[in-house]
Amino acid sequence: MAATSFTKKNLGLETGEPAVTPPAAAHTTFVKKPKLATSKSKKREIPEGLWTKCPKCSTMVFDKELDENLKVCTHCQHHFPISSRERIHSLVETCTFEEMDADMTSVDVLDFTGVASYRAKLAKYQQDTGLKDAVITGLARLGTHRAALGVMEFKFLGGSMGSVVGEKLTRLIERATEKALPLIIISTSGGARMYEGMFSLMQMAKTCSALAYHARARLPYISVLTNPTTAGVMASFASVGDLIIAEPGAMIGFAGPRVIKDTTQAELPPGFQTAEFLLDHGLIDAIVPRKDLKNRLTGYLNYLTNGQKLAAAS
Ligand SMILES: [Zn+2]
């Protein structure tokens, strides 16, 4: 009893003399106002990092529930961003992923300096994401298939494609061609990386050339577009898959809607640049929810490699 009344008194004293009081003690009228602010800030005791508000249906989703559901809202099926590592984990058979070129890093060839230098930005994102650049590549097993897999990471400089992303993907495609493996690339990107100027634009041609050799060897390439896949990535390797599939609601396009609207001076149709719109207009082949992606990919691989198996048998 005595203890509780003590603490209450202490609390009262603390709020009575707020830390934010202006230094001029003589002005009593000023001293009164900050009282409200201190009592308000005391109320904010909701633990952070436990709940996430769904941007589509505004439901508060329990983070653990969200993780278990592969970062898909359990109420409205909104697909939240998922990290490249989590994505790989959700797709490949346990312990079968052999990463390639994990330590390849970009060089600041242009000495680019904007608000911050490119070097400083690279260092910051490397620290934040634990990755060296915006893509993870490697060989893995999906179901019974060995496949080459590339997964982009939007959190690393907006998943932008610079010389490292281009080179890692090109090496992956060449390895797939050399080992006669199917290829899957899961894209999410804001486009070419402006900090590398022309060098980033050259990656568009480089990745597509490697893909041409992969196609010439009659090997399948499945491109998976996730939210968002835009600009230089959409204008190169992401849009030349034998099969192009997308996640529900993904924003997919080349230039942004505002630029297109201003250039064409026309009203854009509803749902413009969404996966659903592009499926209706024939740009993509299927929309696959995240929880079905692994099964659908292995199903597609069964179908696409069946002819080769039959040819090898005969
Ligand atoms: Zn939702």
XYZ file of C-alpha atoms and ligand atoms in Angstrom:
315
model
C 0.000 0.000 0.000
C 2.623 2.420 1.102
C 4.772 1.630 -1.912
C 1.975 2.299 -4.388
C 1.051 5.644 -2.926
C 4.745 6.570 -3.002
C 5.141 5.857 -6.692
C 1.961 7.736 -7.493
C 3.297 10.782 -5.716
C 6.538 10.519 -7.623
C 4.717 10.316 -10.918
C 2.716 13.394 -10.056
C 5.898 15.292 -9.278
C 7.529 14.261 -12.535
C 4.695 15.521 -14.695
C 4.373 18.634 -12.553
C 7.875 19.719 -13.510
C 8.306 18.778 -17.152
C 11.769 18.464 -18.603
C 10.805 20.576 -21.594
C 10.020 23.647 -19.509
C 11.606 26.728 -21.066
C 14.687 27.861 -19.096
C 13.167 31.228 -18.140
C 11.474 30.175 -14.894
C 10.022 33.619 -14.277
C 7.421 33.236 -17.065
C 4.786 31.206 -15.284
C 2.370 31.339 -18.230
C 4.876 29.377 -20.362
C 5.520 26.785 -17.700
C 1.913 25.589 -17.740
C 1.652 24.625 -21.416
C 4.212 21.779 -21.740
C 2.301 19.792 -19.096
C -0.047 18.463 -21.785
C 2.788 17.292 -23.998
C 4.478 15.291 -21.226
C 1.278 13.558 -20.143
C 0.580 12.615 -23.776
C 4.015 11.113 -24.380
C 3.615 8.982 -21.238
C 0.623 7.239 -22.837
C 2.598 5.922 -25.830
C 3.417 2.477 -24.524
C 2.380 0.313 -27.518
C 5.291 -2.057 -28.203
C 6.735 -1.536 -31.663
C 7.522 -4.277 -34.166
C 4.640 -6.556 -33.179
C 1.898 -5.355 -35.479
C 1.813 -4.027 -39.006
C -1.026 -2.057 -40.522
C -2.074 -3.434 -43.906
C -2.025 -0.580 -46.446
C -4.877 -2.142 -48.425
C -7.485 -3.154 -45.811
C -6.114 -1.158 -42.819
C -6.285 -4.227 -40.562
C -3.600 -4.522 -37.904
C -1.844 -7.799 -38.685
C 0.240 -9.618 -36.098
C 3.837 -9.677 -37.413
C 4.353 -13.329 -36.539
C 1.201 -14.226 -38.440
C 2.451 -12.147 -41.385
C 5.808 -13.960 -41.392
C 4.138 -17.355 -41.286
C 1.942 -16.350 -44.220
C 4.983 -15.327 -46.372
C 4.255 -11.615 -45.768
C 0.749 -11.771 -47.226
C -2.143 -10.094 -45.366
C -4.353 -12.805 -43.897
C -7.457 -10.639 -44.345
C -7.222 -9.211 -47.873
C -4.263 -11.118 -49.421
C -2.263 -7.921 -49.935
C 1.317 -8.915 -50.771
C 3.816 -7.038 -48.559
C 7.450 -6.771 -49.714
C 9.507 -9.851 -48.898
C 13.307 -9.903 -48.625
C 15.401 -11.817 -51.135
C 16.636 -14.246 -48.452
C 13.079 -14.974 -47.266
C 12.019 -15.477 -50.862
C 14.777 -17.998 -51.537
C 13.901 -19.793 -48.311
C 10.247 -20.004 -49.416
C 11.099 -21.501 -52.808
C 14.059 -23.865 -52.706
C 14.477 -27.213 -50.999
C 16.257 -26.906 -47.655
C 20.048 -26.517 -47.841
C 20.190 -26.779 -51.637
C 20.995 -23.145 -52.433
C 24.593 -22.629 -53.549
C 25.168 -18.886 -53.761
C 27.371 -17.449 -56.520
C 29.482 -14.269 -56.475
C 28.291 -13.294 -52.987
C 31.110 -10.780 -52.482
C 30.934 -8.886 -55.755
C 30.682 -5.144 -55.050
C 30.252 -2.030 -57.146
C 33.024 0.470 -57.849
C 32.189 4.164 -57.938
C 33.491 4.652 -61.490
C 31.932 8.077 -61.975
C 32.838 9.482 -58.537
C 29.141 10.242 -58.284
C 28.121 12.733 -55.635
C 24.561 13.884 -55.087
C 23.114 14.510 -51.619
C 25.525 11.772 -50.518
C 28.333 10.096 -52.432
C 27.626 6.782 -54.177
C 30.319 5.163 -52.021
C 28.572 6.316 -48.841
C 25.211 5.085 -50.128
C 26.643 1.666 -50.990
C 28.195 1.370 -47.541
C 24.919 2.333 -45.848
C 22.788 -0.143 -47.807
C 25.356 -2.894 -47.379
C 25.161 -2.388 -43.654
C 21.352 -2.124 -43.563
C 20.609 -5.173 -45.703
C 23.636 -7.363 -45.026
C 23.963 -7.743 -48.801
C 26.700 -6.511 -51.132
C 24.277 -5.488 -53.879
C 20.653 -5.719 -55.051
C 20.545 -9.329 -56.237
C 21.290 -12.809 -54.881
C 22.119 -15.490 -57.426
C 22.837 -19.197 -57.182
C 21.964 -22.738 -58.100
C 19.294 -24.599 -56.174
C 16.776 -27.398 -56.288
C 13.046 -26.770 -56.658
C 11.110 -29.988 -56.291
C 13.072 -32.432 -58.439
C 14.595 -29.738 -60.664
C 17.992 -28.202 -60.401
C 17.681 -24.612 -61.520
C 19.545 -21.317 -61.645
C 17.835 -18.746 -59.446
C 18.249 -14.980 -59.228
C 16.299 -12.945 -56.668
C 16.396 -9.157 -56.546
C 16.261 -7.113 -53.321
C 14.240 -3.888 -53.416
C 15.596 -2.669 -50.086
C 19.054 -2.299 -51.608
C 18.925 1.066 -53.430
C 15.433 0.348 -54.810
C 16.570 -2.902 -56.411
C 18.379 -0.821 -59.003
C 20.497 -2.556 -61.633
C 24.099 -1.432 -61.720
C 27.148 -3.265 -62.994
C 27.062 -5.808 -60.141
C 23.398 -6.779 -60.591
C 23.962 -7.060 -64.350
C 27.185 -9.041 -64.001
C 25.830 -11.413 -61.348
C 22.731 -12.151 -63.420
C 24.798 -12.581 -66.591
C 27.105 -15.045 -64.843
C 24.062 -16.893 -63.507
C 22.512 -17.123 -66.983
C 25.834 -18.290 -68.483
C 26.205 -20.915 -65.757
C 22.648 -22.102 -66.492
C 23.470 -22.361 -70.205
C 26.730 -24.198 -69.508
C 25.076 -26.674 -67.126
C 21.866 -26.977 -69.192
C 19.683 -25.703 -66.349
C 16.375 -23.862 -66.406
C 16.492 -20.293 -65.147
C 14.197 -18.361 -62.816
C 14.651 -14.662 -62.070
C 12.455 -12.941 -59.497
C 12.524 -9.231 -60.183
C 11.717 -6.161 -58.149
C 13.371 -2.979 -59.250
C 13.120 0.740 -59.783
C 15.283 0.397 -62.906
C 18.862 1.100 -63.912
C 21.126 2.597 -61.228
C 21.707 6.251 -62.066
C 24.870 6.425 -59.949
C 26.596 4.258 -62.536
C 25.309 6.139 -65.585
C 25.973 4.391 -68.883
C 27.500 1.356 -67.135
C 24.115 0.488 -65.645
C 22.337 0.915 -68.985
C 24.805 -1.480 -70.612
C 23.590 -4.225 -68.269
C 20.277 -4.275 -70.140
C 21.962 -5.451 -73.336
C 24.400 -7.721 -71.506
C 21.755 -9.699 -69.600
C 19.574 -10.018 -72.708
C 22.516 -11.257 -74.817
C 23.254 -13.951 -72.253
C 19.553 -14.877 -72.251
C 19.624 -15.218 -76.053
C 22.349 -17.883 -75.738
C 20.346 -19.591 -72.977
C 17.290 -19.636 -75.266
C 19.351 -20.914 -78.198
C 20.288 -23.912 -76.034
C 16.502 -24.548 -75.750
C 16.479 -24.009 -72.021
C 13.470 -22.472 -70.256
C 13.530 -19.092 -68.533
C 10.719 -18.083 -66.190
C 10.530 -14.425 -65.208
C 8.633 -13.573 -62.029
C 7.600 -9.939 -61.619
C 6.938 -8.680 -58.112
C 5.923 -5.282 -56.796
C 7.335 -3.086 -58.281
C 9.178 -4.083 -61.459
C 9.828 -1.045 -63.591
C 12.089 0.857 -65.998
C 15.416 -0.624 -67.133
C 14.814 -4.020 -65.559
C 11.334 -4.354 -67.054
C 12.760 -3.138 -70.371
C 15.397 -5.888 -70.397
C 15.662 -9.352 -68.828
C 12.391 -9.222 -66.837
C 10.167 -9.012 -69.919
C 11.773 -11.669 -72.128
C 10.882 -14.822 -70.162
C 9.491 -17.887 -71.932
C 6.884 -17.557 -69.230
C 6.265 -14.261 -67.458
C 4.316 -14.475 -64.232
C 3.516 -11.838 -61.625
C 2.357 -11.526 -58.045
C -1.176 -10.168 -57.427
C -1.399 -6.379 -57.460
C 2.233 -5.893 -58.539
C 3.015 -2.562 -60.192
C 4.726 -3.300 -63.499
C 5.744 -0.853 -66.177
C 8.470 1.147 -67.872
C 7.893 4.836 -67.143
C 5.729 5.939 -64.216
C 2.024 6.706 -64.766
C 2.464 10.468 -64.277
C 5.139 10.671 -66.985
C 2.966 8.683 -69.405
C -0.076 10.810 -68.642
C 1.865 14.038 -69.212
C 3.438 12.760 -72.431
C 0.339 11.280 -74.025
C -2.050 13.893 -72.594
C -4.597 11.104 -72.175
C -6.546 9.722 -69.226
C -5.045 6.413 -68.117
C -7.436 3.445 -67.809
C -8.258 2.162 -64.316
C -5.778 -0.367 -62.936
C -3.108 0.814 -65.413
C 0.300 -0.880 -64.863
C -1.002 -3.489 -62.422
C -0.368 -7.201 -62.910
C -4.127 -7.759 -63.414
C -4.309 -5.125 -66.183
C -1.255 -6.568 -67.928
C -2.675 -10.107 -67.763
C -5.858 -8.882 -69.465
C -3.761 -7.225 -72.169
C -1.505 -10.201 -72.829
C 1.831 -8.933 -71.507
C 2.091 -11.561 -68.778
C 1.018 -15.196 -68.731
C -0.272 -15.717 -65.199
C -0.778 -14.142 -61.789
C 0.355 -16.442 -59.025
C -0.223 -15.769 -55.299
C 2.970 -16.029 -53.245
C 1.941 -19.151 -51.329
C 1.387 -21.012 -54.632
C 4.593 -19.819 -56.295
C 6.787 -22.794 -55.472
C 4.233 -25.351 -56.668
C 3.485 -23.406 -59.812
C 7.171 -22.956 -60.659
C 7.916 -26.658 -60.257
C 4.788 -27.424 -62.311
C 5.951 -25.119 -65.091
C 9.441 -26.645 -64.973
C 7.933 -30.140 -65.278
C 6.056 -29.003 -68.341
C 8.879 -27.051 -69.952
C 11.582 -29.682 -69.491
C 9.431 -32.684 -70.395
C 10.376 -32.529 -74.096
C 14.092 -32.611 -73.264
C 13.619 -35.598 -70.988
C 11.734 -37.451 -73.734
C 14.419 -36.527 -76.300
C 17.167 -37.732 -73.953
C 15.334 -41.012 -73.379
C 14.888 -41.765 -77.088
Zn -4.993 -6.479 -45.707
